[in-house]
Coordinates of C-alpha atoms in Angstrom, one line a residue:
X99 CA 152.2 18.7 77.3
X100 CA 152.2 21.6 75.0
X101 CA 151.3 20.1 71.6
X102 CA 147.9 18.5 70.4
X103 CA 147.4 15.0 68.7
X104 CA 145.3 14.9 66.1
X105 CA 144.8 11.1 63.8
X106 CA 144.9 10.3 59.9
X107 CA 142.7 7.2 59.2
X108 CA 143.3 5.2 56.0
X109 CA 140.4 2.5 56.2
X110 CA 143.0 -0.4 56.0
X111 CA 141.4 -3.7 55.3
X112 CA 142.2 -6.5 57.4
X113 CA 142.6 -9.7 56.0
X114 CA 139.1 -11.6 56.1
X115 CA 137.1 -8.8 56.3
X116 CA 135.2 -6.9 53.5
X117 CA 135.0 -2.7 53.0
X118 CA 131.8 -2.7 55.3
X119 CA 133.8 -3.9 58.5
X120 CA 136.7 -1.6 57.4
X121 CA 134.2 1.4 57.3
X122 CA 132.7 0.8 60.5
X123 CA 136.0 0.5 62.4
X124 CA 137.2 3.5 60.8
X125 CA 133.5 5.1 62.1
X126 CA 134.4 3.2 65.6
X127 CA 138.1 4.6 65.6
X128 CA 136.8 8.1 65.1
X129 CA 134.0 7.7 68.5
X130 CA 137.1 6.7 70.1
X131 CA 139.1 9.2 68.9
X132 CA 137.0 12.3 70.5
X133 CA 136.5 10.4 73.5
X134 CA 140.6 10.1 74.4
X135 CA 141.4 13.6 73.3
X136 CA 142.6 13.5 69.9
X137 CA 141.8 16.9 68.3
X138 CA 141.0 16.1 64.7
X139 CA 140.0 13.2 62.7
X140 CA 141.2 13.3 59.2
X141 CA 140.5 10.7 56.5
X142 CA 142.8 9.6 53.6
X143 CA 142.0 9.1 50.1
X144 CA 143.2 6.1 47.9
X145 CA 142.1 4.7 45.0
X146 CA 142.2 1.3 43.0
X147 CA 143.0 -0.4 46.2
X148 CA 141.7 -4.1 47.7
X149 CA 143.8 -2.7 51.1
X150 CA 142.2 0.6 52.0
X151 CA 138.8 1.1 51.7
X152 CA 138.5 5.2 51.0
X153 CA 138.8 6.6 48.1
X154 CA 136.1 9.6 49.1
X155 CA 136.8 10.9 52.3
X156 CA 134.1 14.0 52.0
X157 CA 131.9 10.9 51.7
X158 CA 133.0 9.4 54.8
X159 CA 133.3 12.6 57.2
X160 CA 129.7 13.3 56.2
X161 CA 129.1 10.3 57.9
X162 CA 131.3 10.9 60.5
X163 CA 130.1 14.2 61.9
X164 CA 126.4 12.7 61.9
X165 CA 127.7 10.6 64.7
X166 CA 130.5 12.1 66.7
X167 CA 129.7 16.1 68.7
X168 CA 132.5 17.9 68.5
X169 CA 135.9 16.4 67.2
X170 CA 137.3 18.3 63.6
X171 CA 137.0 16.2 61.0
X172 CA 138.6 16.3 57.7
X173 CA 140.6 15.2 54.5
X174 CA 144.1 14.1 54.4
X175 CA 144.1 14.9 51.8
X176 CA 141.3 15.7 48.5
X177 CA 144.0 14.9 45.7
X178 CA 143.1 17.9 44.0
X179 CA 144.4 17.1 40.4
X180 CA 141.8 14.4 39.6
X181 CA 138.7 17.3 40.6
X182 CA 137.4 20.7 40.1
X183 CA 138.2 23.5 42.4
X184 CA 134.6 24.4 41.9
X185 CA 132.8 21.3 43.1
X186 CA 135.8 20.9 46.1
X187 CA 135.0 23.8 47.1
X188 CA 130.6 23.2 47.0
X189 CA 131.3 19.9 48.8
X190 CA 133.7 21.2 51.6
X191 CA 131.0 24.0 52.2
X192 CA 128.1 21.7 52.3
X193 CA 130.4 19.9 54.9
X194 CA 131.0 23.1 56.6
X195 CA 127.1 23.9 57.0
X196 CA 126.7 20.9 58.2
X197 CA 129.0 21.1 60.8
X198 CA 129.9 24.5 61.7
X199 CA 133.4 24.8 63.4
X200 CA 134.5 21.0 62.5
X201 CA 135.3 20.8 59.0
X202 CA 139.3 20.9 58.2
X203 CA 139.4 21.0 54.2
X204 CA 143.5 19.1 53.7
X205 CA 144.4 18.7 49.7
X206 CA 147.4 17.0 48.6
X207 CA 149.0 17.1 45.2
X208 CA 150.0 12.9 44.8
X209 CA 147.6 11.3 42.8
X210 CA 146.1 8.7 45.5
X211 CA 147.2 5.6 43.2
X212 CA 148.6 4.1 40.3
X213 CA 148.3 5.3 36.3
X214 CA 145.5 3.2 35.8
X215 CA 143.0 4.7 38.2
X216 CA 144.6 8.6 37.7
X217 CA 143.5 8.0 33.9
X218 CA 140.0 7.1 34.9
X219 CA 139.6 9.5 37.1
X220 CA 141.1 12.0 34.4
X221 CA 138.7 11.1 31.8
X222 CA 138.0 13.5 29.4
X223 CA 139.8 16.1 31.4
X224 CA 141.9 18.9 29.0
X225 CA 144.8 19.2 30.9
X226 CA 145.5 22.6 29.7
X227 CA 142.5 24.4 30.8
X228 CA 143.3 22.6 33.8
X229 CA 146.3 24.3 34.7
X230 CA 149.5 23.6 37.4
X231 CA 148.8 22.5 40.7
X232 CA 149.5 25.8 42.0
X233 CA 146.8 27.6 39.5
X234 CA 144.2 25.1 41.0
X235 CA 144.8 25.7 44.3
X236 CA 144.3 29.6 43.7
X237 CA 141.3 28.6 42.4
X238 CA 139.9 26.5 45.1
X239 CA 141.1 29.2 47.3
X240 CA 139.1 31.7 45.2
X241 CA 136.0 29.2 45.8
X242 CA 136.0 29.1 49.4
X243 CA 136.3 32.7 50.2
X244 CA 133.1 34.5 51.4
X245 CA 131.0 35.9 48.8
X246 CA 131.5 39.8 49.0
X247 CA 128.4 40.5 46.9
X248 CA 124.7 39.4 47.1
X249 CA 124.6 36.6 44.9
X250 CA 122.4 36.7 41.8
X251 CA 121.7 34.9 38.4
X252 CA 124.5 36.5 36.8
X253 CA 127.4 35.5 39.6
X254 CA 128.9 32.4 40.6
X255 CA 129.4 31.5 44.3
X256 CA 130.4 27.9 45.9
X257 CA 127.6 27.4 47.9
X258 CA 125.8 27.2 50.1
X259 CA 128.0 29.6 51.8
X260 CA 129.2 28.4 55.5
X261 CA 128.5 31.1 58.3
X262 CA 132.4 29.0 59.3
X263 CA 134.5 28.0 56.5
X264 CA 136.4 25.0 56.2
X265 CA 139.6 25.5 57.3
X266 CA 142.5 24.9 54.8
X267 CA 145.5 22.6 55.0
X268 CA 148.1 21.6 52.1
X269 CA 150.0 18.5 52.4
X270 CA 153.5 18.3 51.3
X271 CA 157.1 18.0 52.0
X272 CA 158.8 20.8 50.2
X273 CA 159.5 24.5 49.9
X274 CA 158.1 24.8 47.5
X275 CA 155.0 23.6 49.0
X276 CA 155.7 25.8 52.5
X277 CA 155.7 28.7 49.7
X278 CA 152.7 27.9 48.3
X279 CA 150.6 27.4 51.7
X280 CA 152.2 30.6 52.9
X281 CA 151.3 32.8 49.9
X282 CA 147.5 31.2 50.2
X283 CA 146.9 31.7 54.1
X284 CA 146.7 27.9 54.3
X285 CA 148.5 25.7 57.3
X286 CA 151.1 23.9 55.4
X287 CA 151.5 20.1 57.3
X288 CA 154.9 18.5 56.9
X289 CA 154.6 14.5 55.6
X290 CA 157.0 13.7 57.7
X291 CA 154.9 9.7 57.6
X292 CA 156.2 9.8 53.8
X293 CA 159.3 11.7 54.0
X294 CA 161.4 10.9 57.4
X295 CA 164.2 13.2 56.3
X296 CA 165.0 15.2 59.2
X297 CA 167.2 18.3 57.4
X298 CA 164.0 18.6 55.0
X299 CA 161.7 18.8 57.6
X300 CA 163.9 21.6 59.6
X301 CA 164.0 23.3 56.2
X302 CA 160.6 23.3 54.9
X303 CA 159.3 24.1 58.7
X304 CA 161.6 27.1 59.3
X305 CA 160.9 28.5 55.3
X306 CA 157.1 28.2 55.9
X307 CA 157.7 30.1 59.4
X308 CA 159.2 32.8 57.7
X309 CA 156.9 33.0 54.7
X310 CA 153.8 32.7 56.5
X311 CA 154.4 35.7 59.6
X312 CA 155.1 32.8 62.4
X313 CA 152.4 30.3 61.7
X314 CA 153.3 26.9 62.4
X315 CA 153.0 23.9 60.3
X316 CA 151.4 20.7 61.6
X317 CA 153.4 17.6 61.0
X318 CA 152.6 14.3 59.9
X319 CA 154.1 11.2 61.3
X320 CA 154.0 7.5 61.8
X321 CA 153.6 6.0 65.4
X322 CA 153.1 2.7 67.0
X323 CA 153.1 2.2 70.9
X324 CA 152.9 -1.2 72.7
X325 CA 153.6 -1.9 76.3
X326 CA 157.0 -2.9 75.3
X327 CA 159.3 -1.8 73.1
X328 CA 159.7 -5.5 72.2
X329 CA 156.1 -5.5 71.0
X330 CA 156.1 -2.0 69.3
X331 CA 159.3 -3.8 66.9
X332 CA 157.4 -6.6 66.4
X333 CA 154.0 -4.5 65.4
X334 CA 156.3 -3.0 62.5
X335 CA 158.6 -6.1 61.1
X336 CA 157.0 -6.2 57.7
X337 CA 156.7 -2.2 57.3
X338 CA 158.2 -1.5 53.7
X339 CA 158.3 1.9 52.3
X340 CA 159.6 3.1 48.6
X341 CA 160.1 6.2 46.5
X342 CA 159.8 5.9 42.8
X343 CA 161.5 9.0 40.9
X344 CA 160.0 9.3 37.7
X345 CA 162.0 11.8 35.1
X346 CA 159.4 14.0 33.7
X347 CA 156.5 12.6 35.4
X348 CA 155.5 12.4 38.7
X349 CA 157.0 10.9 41.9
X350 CA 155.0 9.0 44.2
X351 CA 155.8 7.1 47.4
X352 CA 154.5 3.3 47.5
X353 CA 154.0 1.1 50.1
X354 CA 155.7 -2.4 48.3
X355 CA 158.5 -3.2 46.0
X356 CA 155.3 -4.7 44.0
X357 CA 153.6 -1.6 43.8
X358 CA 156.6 0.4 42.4
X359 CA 157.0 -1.9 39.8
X360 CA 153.2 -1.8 39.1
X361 CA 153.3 1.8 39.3
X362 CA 156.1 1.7 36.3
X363 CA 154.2 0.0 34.0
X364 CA 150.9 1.3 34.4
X365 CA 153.0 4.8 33.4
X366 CA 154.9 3.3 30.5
X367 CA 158.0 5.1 32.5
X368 CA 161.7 4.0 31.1
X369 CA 163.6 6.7 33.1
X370 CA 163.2 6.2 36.5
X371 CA 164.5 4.9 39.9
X372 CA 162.6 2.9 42.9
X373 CA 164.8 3.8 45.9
X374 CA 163.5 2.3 50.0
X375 CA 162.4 5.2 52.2
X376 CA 162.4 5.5 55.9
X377 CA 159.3 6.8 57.2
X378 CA 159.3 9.1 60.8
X379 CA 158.1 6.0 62.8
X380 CA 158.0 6.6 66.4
X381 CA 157.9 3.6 68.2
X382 CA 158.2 2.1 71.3
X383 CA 156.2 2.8 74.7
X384 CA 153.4 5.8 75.3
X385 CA 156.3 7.3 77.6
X386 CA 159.1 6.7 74.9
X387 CA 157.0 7.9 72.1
X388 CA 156.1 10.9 73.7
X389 CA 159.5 11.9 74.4
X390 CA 159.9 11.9 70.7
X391 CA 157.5 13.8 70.5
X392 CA 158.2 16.2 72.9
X393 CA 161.8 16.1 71.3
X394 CA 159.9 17.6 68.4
X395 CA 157.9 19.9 69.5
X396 CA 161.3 21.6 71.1
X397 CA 163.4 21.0 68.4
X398 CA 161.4 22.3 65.6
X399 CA 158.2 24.0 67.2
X400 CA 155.5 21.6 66.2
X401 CA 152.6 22.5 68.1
X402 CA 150.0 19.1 66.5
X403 CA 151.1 15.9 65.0
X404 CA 149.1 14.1 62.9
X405 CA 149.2 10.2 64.2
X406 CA 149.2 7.9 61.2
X407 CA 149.5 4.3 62.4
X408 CA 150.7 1.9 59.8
X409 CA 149.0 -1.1 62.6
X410 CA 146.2 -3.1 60.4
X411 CA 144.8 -5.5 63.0
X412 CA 142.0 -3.9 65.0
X413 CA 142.8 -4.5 69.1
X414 CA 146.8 -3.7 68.4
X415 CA 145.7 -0.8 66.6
X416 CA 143.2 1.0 69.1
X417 CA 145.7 -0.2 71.7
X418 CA 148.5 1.9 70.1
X419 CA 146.4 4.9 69.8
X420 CA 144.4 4.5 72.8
X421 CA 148.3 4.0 74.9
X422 CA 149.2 7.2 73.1
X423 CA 146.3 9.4 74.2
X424 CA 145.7 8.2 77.9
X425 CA 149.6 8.4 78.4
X426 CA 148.9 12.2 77.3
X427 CA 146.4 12.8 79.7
X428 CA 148.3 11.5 82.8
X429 CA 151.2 12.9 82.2
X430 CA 149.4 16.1 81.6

């Protein structure tokens, strides 16, 4: 097969079980994720959550990469709004240093949660020096280019300063954001796992093809395999997924009815509208979901998906992806 898998990890908390246990199967998940194949391992960031247990992943992939050899390892994404560029930028080097050739640096513009925990971590922040999105991913950019002079009292570098930089993913599902990872040199990856809109994603992939001289965006996208399709329906009954369109604010996608509404108030929004989304699940056998996946890759040139698997319980869960990667290897 001529596309890679690579796998997003949330930290999902299962019910009866505390953060700890979450951790330690996300650190399990990654082991087994470099020993069936998967190229990268990126980690998500939430916040304000009692169902997802990462709210740092730079803190997590340093443990990661103290315990895996040789799979990538990354963010997906740093929501870059609530940070400096500067102190993204020291961090993802440090990483980088640490390990060499492994570090994928992915920042994504939503906020990670709801009103309540973007004002906290917004505190004292004066949003005008801050600047657009767009400005602070110029200067993140800025930060994580090589120093071209010797560095002295009087200059400011991001370091330490990686002999191999982190390298740079932005997460979106828009032209605009094609546009801006093509005009930064940075591999744009479709969320296709929040966005399952098919004419988008043709869009947005062809637009950052052109923009960016024939690099190819990674995409995104939900997947659950079973040994039936019967079992792979049943995996995903209660899967919910909602877009709340804020006018003049900003537009996030939820996972519950509940948490639109909570997101709402927490905002003080009037003007808005909470509309169900379907998400680009794959589902269904490793055979079947490969086929979708090879329909993909033809129709729209995606050389690497990123697998997010909405499954919470444990065994189904390393099941899915474990079906999914050995399938791969057979067939291959």
């Amino acid at each position: 097969m001529s596309y890679r898998l690579s796998l997003l990890d949330k930290s999902p908390i299962a019910e009866g079980e505390g953060a700890t246990g979450a951790l330690h199967r996300t650190l399990n998940l990654a082991q087994q994720a470099e020993a069936w194949g998967y190229h990268r391992f990126w980690l998500a960031e939430h916040h304000n959550s009692t169902q997802l247990a990462s709210p740092s992943p730079e803190l997590l992939m340093a443990w990661i990469i103290g315990q895996t050899r040789h799979i990538r390892v990354g963010s997906g994404g740093v929501m870059l709004q609530h940070y400096s560029p500067y102190k993204v930028a020291e961090n993802f080097n440090l990483l980088a240093s640490l390990a060499p050739g492994r570090i994928d640096l992915g920042v994504g513009k939503a906020p990670g949660g709801l009103p309540l925990s973007t004002r906290a971590l917004q505190l004292g922040v004066h949003v005008a020096e801050k600047g657009s999105f767009a400005e602070q991913l110029a200067l993140l950019d800025g930060w994580l280019q090589p120093a071209t002079q010797q560095h002295d009292e009087e200059s400011l570098v991001a370091t330490p300063q990686p002999t191999r930089p982190a390298n740079r993913f932005l997460l979106g599902a828009s032209e605009e954001s094609a546009r801006l990872a093509a005009d930064l040199g940075w591999q744009l990856v479709f969320a296709a796992h929040l966005n399952g809109d098919r004419e988008l994603m043709e869009r947005v992939l062809a637009r950052y093809h052109q923009l960016s001289n024939g690099q190819r965006a990674l995409v995104a996208v939900q997947v659950v395999v079973a040994d039936s399709p019967a079992a792979a329906d049943l995996l995903v009954s209660n899967l919910r997924f909602f877009h709340v369109n804020v006018q003049g604010g900003q537009s996030v996608n939820v996972a519950s009815l509940e948490q639109a509404e909570r997101y709402v108030r927490q905002g003080g929004y009037s003007n808005y509208v909470i509309e169900p989304r379907t998400p680009s699940l794959l589902k269904g056998t490793a055979a079947q979901v490969h086929a979708q996946l090879e329909a993909l890759h033809q129709n729209f040139g995606i050389d690497e998906f990123v697998i997010d698997s909405p499954v919470v319980e444990e065994q189904a869960r390393l099941k899915s992806l474990e079906l999914l990667a050995t399938h791969r290897l057979v067939a291959a």
